[in-house]
mmCIF file of C-alpha atoms and ligand atoms in Angstrom:
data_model
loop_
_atom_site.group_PDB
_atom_site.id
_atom_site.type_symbol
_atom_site.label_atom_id
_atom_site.label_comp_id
_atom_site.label_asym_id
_atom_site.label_seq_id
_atom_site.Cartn_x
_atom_site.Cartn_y
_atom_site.Cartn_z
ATOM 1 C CA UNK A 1 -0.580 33.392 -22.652
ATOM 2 C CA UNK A 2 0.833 36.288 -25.078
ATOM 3 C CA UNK A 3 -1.357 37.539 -27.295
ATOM 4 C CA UNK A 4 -0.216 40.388 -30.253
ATOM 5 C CA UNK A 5 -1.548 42.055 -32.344
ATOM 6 C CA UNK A 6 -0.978 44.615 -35.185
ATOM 7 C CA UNK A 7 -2.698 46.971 -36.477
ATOM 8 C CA UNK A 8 -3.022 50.297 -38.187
ATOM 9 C CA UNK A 9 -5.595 51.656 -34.927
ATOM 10 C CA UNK A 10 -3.601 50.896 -31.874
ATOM 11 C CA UNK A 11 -6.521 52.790 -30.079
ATOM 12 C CA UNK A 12 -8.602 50.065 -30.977
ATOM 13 C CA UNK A 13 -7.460 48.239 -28.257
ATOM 14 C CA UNK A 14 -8.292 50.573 -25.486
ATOM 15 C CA UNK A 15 -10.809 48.137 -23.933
ATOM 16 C CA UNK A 16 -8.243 45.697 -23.399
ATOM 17 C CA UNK A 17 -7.504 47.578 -20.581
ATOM 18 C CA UNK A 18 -11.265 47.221 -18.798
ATOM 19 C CA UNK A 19 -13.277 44.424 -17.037
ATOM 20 C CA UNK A 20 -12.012 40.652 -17.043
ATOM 21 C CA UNK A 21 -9.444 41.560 -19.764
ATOM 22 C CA UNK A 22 -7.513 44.118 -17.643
ATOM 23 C CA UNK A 23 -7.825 42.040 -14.355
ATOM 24 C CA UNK A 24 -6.510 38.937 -16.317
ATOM 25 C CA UNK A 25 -3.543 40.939 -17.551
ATOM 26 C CA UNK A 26 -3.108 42.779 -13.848
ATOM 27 C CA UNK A 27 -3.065 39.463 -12.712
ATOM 28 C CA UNK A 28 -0.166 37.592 -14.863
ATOM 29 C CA UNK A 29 -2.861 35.363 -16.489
ATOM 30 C CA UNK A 30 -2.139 36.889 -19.839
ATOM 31 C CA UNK A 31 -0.389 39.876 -21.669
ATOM 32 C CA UNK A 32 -1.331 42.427 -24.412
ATOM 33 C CA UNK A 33 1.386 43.735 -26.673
ATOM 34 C CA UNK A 34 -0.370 46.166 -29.458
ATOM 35 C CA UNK A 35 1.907 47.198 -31.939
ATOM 36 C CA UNK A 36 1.388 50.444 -34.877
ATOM 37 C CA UNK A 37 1.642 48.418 -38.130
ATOM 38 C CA UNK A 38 2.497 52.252 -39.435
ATOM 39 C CA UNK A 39 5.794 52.063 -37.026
ATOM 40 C CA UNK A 40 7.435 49.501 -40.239
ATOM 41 C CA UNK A 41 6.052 51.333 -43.149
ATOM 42 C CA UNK A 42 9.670 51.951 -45.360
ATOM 43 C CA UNK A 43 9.119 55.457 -47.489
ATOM 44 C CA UNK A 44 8.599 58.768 -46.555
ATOM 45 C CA UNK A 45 5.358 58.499 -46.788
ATOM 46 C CA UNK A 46 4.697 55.568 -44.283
ATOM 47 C CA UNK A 47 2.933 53.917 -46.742
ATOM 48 C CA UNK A 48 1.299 51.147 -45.328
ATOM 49 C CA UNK A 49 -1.645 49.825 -48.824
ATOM 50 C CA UNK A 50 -0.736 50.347 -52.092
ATOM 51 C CA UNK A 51 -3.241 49.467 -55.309
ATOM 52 C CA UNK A 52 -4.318 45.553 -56.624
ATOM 53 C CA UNK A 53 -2.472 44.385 -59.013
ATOM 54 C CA UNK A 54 -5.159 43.298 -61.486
ATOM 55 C CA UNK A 55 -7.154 46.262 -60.948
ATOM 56 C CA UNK A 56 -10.189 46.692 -59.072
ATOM 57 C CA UNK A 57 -11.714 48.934 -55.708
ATOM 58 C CA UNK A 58 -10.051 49.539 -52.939
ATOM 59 C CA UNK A 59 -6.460 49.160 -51.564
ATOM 60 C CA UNK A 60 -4.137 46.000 -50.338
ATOM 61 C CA UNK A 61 -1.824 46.126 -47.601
ATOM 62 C CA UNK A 62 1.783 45.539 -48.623
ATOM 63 C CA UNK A 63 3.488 42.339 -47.518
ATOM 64 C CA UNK A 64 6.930 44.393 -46.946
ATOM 65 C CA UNK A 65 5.108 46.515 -43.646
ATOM 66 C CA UNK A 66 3.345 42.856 -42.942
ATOM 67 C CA UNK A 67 6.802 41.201 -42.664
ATOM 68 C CA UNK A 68 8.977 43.969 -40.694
ATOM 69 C CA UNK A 69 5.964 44.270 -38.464
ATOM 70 C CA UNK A 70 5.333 40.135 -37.763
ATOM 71 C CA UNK A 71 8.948 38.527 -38.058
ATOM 72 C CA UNK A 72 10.356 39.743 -34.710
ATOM 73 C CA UNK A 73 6.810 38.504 -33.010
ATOM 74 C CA UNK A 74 6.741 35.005 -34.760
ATOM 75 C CA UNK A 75 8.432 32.000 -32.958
ATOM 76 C CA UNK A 76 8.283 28.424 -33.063
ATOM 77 C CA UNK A 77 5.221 28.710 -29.965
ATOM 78 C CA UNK A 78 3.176 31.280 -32.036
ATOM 79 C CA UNK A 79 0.139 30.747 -33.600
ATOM 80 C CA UNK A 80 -0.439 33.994 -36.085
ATOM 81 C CA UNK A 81 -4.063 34.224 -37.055
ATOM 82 C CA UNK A 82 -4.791 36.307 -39.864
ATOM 83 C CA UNK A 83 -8.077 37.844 -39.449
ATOM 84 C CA UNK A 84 -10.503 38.090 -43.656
ATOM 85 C CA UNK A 85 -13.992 37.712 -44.321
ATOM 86 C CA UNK A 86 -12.646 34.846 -46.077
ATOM 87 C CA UNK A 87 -11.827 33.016 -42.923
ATOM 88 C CA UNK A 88 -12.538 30.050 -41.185
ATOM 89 C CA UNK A 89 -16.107 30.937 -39.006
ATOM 90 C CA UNK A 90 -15.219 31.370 -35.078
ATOM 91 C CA UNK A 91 -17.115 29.817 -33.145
ATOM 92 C CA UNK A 92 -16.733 28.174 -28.964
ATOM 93 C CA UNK A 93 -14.848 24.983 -30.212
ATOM 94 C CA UNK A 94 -12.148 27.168 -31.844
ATOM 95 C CA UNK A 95 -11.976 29.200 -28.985
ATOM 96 C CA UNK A 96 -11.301 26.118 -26.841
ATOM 97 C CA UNK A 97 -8.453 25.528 -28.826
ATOM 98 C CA UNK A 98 -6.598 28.641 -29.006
ATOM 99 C CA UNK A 99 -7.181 28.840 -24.858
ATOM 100 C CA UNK A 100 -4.114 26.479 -24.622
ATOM 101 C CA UNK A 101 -2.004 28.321 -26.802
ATOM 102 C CA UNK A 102 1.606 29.688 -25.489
ATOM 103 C CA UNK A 103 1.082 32.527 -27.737
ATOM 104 C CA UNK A 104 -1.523 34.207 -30.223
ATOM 105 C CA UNK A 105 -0.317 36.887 -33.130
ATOM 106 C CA UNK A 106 -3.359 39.026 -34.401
ATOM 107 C CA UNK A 107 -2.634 40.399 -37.914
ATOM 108 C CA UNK A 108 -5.612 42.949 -38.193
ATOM 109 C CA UNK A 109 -6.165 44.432 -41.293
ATOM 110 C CA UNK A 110 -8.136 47.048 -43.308
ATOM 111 C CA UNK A 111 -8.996 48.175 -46.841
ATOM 112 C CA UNK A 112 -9.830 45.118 -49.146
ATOM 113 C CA UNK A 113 -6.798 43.139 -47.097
ATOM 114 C CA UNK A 114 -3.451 42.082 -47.248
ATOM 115 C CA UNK A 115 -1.308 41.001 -49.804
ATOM 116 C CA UNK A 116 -2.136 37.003 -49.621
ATOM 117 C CA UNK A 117 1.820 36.346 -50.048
ATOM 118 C CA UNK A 118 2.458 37.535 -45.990
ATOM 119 C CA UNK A 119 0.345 34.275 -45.434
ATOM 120 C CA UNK A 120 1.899 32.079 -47.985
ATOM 121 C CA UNK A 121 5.473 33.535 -46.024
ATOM 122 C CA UNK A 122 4.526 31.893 -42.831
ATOM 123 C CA UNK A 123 2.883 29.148 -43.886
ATOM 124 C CA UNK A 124 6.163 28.265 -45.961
ATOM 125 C CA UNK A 125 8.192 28.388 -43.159
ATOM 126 C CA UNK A 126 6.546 26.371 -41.118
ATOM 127 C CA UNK A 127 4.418 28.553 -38.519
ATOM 128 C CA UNK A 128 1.023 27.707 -37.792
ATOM 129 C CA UNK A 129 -1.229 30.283 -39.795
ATOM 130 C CA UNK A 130 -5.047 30.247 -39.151
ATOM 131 C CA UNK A 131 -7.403 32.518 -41.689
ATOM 132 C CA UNK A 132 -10.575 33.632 -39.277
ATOM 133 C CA UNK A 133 -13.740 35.700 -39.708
ATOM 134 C CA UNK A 134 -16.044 36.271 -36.739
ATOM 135 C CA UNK A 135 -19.313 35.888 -38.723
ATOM 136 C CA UNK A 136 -21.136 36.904 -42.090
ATOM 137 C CA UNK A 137 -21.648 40.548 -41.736
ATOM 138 C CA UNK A 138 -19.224 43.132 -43.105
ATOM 139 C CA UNK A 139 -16.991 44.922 -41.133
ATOM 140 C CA UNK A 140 -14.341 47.705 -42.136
ATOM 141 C CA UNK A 141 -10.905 45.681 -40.268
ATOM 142 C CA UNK A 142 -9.445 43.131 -38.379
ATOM 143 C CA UNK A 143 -9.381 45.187 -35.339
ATOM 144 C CA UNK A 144 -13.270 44.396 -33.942
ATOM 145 C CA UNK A 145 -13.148 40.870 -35.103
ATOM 146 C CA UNK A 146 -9.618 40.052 -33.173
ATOM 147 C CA UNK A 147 -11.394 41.905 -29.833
ATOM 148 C CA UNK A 148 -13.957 39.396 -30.225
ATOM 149 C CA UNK A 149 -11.880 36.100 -30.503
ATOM 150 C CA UNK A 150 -9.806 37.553 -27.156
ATOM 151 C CA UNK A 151 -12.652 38.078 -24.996
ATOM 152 C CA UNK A 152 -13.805 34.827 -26.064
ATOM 153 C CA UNK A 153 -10.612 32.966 -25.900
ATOM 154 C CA UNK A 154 -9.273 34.891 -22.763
ATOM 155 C CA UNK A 155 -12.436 33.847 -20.587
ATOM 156 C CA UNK A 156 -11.304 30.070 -20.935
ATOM 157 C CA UNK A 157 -7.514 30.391 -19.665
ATOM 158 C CA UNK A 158 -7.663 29.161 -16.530
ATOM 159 C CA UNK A 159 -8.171 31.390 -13.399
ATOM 160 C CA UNK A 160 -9.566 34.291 -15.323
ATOM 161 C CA UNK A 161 -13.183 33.436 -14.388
ATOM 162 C CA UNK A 162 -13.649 34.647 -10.893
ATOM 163 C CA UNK A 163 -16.225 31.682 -10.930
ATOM 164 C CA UNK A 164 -15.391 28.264 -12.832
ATOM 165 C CA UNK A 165 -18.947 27.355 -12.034
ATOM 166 C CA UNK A 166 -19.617 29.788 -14.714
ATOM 167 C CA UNK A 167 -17.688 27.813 -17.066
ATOM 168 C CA UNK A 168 -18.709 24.544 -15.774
ATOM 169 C CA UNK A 169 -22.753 25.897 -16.799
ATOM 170 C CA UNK A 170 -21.175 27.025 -20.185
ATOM 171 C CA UNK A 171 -19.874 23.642 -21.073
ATOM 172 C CA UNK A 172 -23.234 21.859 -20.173
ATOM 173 C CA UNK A 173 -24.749 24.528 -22.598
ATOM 174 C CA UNK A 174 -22.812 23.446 -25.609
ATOM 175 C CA UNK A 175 -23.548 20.269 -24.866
ATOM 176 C CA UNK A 176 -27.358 21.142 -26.092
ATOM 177 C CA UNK A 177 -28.422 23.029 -23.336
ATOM 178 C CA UNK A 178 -29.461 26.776 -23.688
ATOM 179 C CA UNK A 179 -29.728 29.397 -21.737
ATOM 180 C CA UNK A 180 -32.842 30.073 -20.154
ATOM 181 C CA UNK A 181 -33.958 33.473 -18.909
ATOM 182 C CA UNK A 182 -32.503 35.324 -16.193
ATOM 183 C CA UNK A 183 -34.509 37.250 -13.364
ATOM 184 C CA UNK A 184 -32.992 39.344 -10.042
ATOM 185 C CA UNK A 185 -34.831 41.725 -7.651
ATOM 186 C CA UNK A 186 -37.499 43.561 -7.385
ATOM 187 C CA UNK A 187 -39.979 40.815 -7.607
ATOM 188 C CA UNK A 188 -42.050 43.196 -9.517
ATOM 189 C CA UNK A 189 -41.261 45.629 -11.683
ATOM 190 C CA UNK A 190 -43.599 47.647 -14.341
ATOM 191 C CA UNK A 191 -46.308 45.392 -12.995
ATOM 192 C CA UNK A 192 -44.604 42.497 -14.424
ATOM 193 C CA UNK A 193 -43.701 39.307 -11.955
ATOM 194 C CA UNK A 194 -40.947 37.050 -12.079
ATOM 195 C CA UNK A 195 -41.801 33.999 -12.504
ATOM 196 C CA UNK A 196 -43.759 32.692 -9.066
ATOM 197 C CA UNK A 197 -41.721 29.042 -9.506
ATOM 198 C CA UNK A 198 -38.611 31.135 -8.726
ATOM 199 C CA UNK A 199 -39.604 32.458 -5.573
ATOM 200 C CA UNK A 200 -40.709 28.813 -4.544
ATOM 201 C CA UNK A 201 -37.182 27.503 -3.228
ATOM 202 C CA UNK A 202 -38.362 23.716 -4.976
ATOM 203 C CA UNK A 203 -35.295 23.536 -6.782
ATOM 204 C CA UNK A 204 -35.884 20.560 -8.231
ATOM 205 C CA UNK A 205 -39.036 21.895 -9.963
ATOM 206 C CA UNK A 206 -37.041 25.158 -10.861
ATOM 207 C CA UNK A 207 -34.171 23.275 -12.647
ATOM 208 C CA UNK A 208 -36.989 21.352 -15.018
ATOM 209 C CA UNK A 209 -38.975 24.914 -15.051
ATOM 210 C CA UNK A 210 -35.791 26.623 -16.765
ATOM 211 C CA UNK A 211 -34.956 23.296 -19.023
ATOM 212 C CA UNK A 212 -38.378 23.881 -20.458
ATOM 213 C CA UNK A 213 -37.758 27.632 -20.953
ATOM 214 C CA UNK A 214 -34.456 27.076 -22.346
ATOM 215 C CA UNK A 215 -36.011 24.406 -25.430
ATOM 216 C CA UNK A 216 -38.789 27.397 -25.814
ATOM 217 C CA UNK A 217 -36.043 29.981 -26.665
ATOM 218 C CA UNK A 218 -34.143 27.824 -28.772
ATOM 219 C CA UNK A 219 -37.134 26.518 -30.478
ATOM 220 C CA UNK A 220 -37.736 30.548 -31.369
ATOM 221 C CA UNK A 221 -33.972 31.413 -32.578
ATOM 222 C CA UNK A 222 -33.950 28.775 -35.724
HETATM 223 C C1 JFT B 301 -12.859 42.281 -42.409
HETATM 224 C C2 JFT B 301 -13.733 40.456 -40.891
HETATM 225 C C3 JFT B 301 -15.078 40.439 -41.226
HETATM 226 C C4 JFT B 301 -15.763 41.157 -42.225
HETATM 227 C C5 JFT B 301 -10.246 41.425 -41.829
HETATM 228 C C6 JFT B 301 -9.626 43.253 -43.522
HETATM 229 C C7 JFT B 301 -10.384 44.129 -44.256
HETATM 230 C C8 JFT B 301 -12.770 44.659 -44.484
HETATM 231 C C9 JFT B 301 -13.447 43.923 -45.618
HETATM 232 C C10 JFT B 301 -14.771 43.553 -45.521
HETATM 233 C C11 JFT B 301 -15.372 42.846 -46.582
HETATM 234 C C12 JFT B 301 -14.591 42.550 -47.698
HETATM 235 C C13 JFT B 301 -12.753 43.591 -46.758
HETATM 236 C C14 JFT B 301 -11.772 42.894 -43.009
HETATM 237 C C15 JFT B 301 -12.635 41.214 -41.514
HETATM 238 C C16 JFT B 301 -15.674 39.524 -40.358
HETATM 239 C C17 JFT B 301 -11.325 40.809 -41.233
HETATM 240 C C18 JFT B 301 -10.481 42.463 -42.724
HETATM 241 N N1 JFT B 301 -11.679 43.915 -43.933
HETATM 242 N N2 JFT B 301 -13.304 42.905 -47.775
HETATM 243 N N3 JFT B 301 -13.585 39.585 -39.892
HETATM 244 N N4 JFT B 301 -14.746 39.030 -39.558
HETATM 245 N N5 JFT B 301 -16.966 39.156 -40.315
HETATM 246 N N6 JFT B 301 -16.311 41.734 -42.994
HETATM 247 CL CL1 JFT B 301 -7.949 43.074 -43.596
#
């Protein structure tokens, strides 16, 4: 997979370069191309927002950066997601679905966003455009919310896990299983135990121990 993105902060993207992210680019399974929005501004002053028309706070993007910035990315395999609080919710199921895409474009945004006609653009000719927000809290850009959907979306592709049983536990999970809680060495600590049905090696019992524990958590997060 290719995955863009543009963006004002290039720097934003550092992390990219760390953990399961880095490995999967070091090892083919996808590639990172972060590019300075700032790079296609087109005065002197690299202008990159300009006011609302219709008044109001804030600044918008202009589509002109947008579109010298996006055209040579966009091709008939990309899928250009458009990151606004206005956005569809992601959640697992959408990442599922952009794990078997050839190729993900990132517009990430700041201010009070960009000029809405960038999206009507590419939806008019024809590219797939998808309008995402990570969750209802406010953030100042694109930039977090598009580090989010990678990670997420990135741990799917194939062979990026180390483990798949990792992903094999995941997918019972959504399918109404929780997580239950988690315990490694010492077998004390602070005075407090782990759990003595742990240490037992009756696996059977442990499996319906941490079912139970799992339904108790839930139970507390509605
Ligand atoms: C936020 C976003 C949020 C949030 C893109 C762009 C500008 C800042 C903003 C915040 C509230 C109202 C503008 C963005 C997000 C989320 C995505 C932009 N802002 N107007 N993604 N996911 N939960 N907030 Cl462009």
């Amino acid at each position: 997979m290719k995955i863009d993105a543009v963006t004002i902060f290039p720097e934003y993207f550092a992390p990219l370069k760390l953990s399961l992210l880095g490995k999967a680019q070091g090892a083919g399974l996808v590639e990172f191309g972060i590019h300075d929005l700032r790079s296609f501004a087109t005065n002197v002053h690299n202008q990159v927002d300009d006011t609302p028309y219709g008044g109001g706070a804030g600044m918008v993007m202009m589509p002109e950066v947008w579109g010298k910035a996006l055209d040579p990315l966009m091709n008939s395999e990309s899928d250009l997601i458009i990151l606004t609080p206005a956005g569809k919710r992601f959640d697992q199921p959408m990442a599922q679905k952009f794990s078997t895409a050839a190729h993900l474009v990132y517009a990430c945004g700041r201010y009070e966003g960009i000029d809405d006609r960038v999206r009507q653009h590419y939806l008019s000719k024809n590219f797939r455009v998808h309008e995402v927000s990570i969750g209802d809290y406010v953030l100042g850009g694109g930039e977090v919310a598009s580090l989010v959907m990678i990670e997420a979306i990135t741990r799917l592709i194939p062979g990026v896990l180390g483990n798949p049983q990792s992903l094999a536990e995941e997918s019972h999970n959504e399918q109404g299983y929780l997580e239950y809680p988690n315990f490694t060495k010492p077998a004390t600590w602070r005075d407090i135990p782990v759990p003595e049905i742990l240490l037992s090696g009756n696996h059977g019992e442990i499996t319906k121990w941490r079912a139970a524990q799992a339904i108790e958590r839930a139970k507390n997060n509605l």
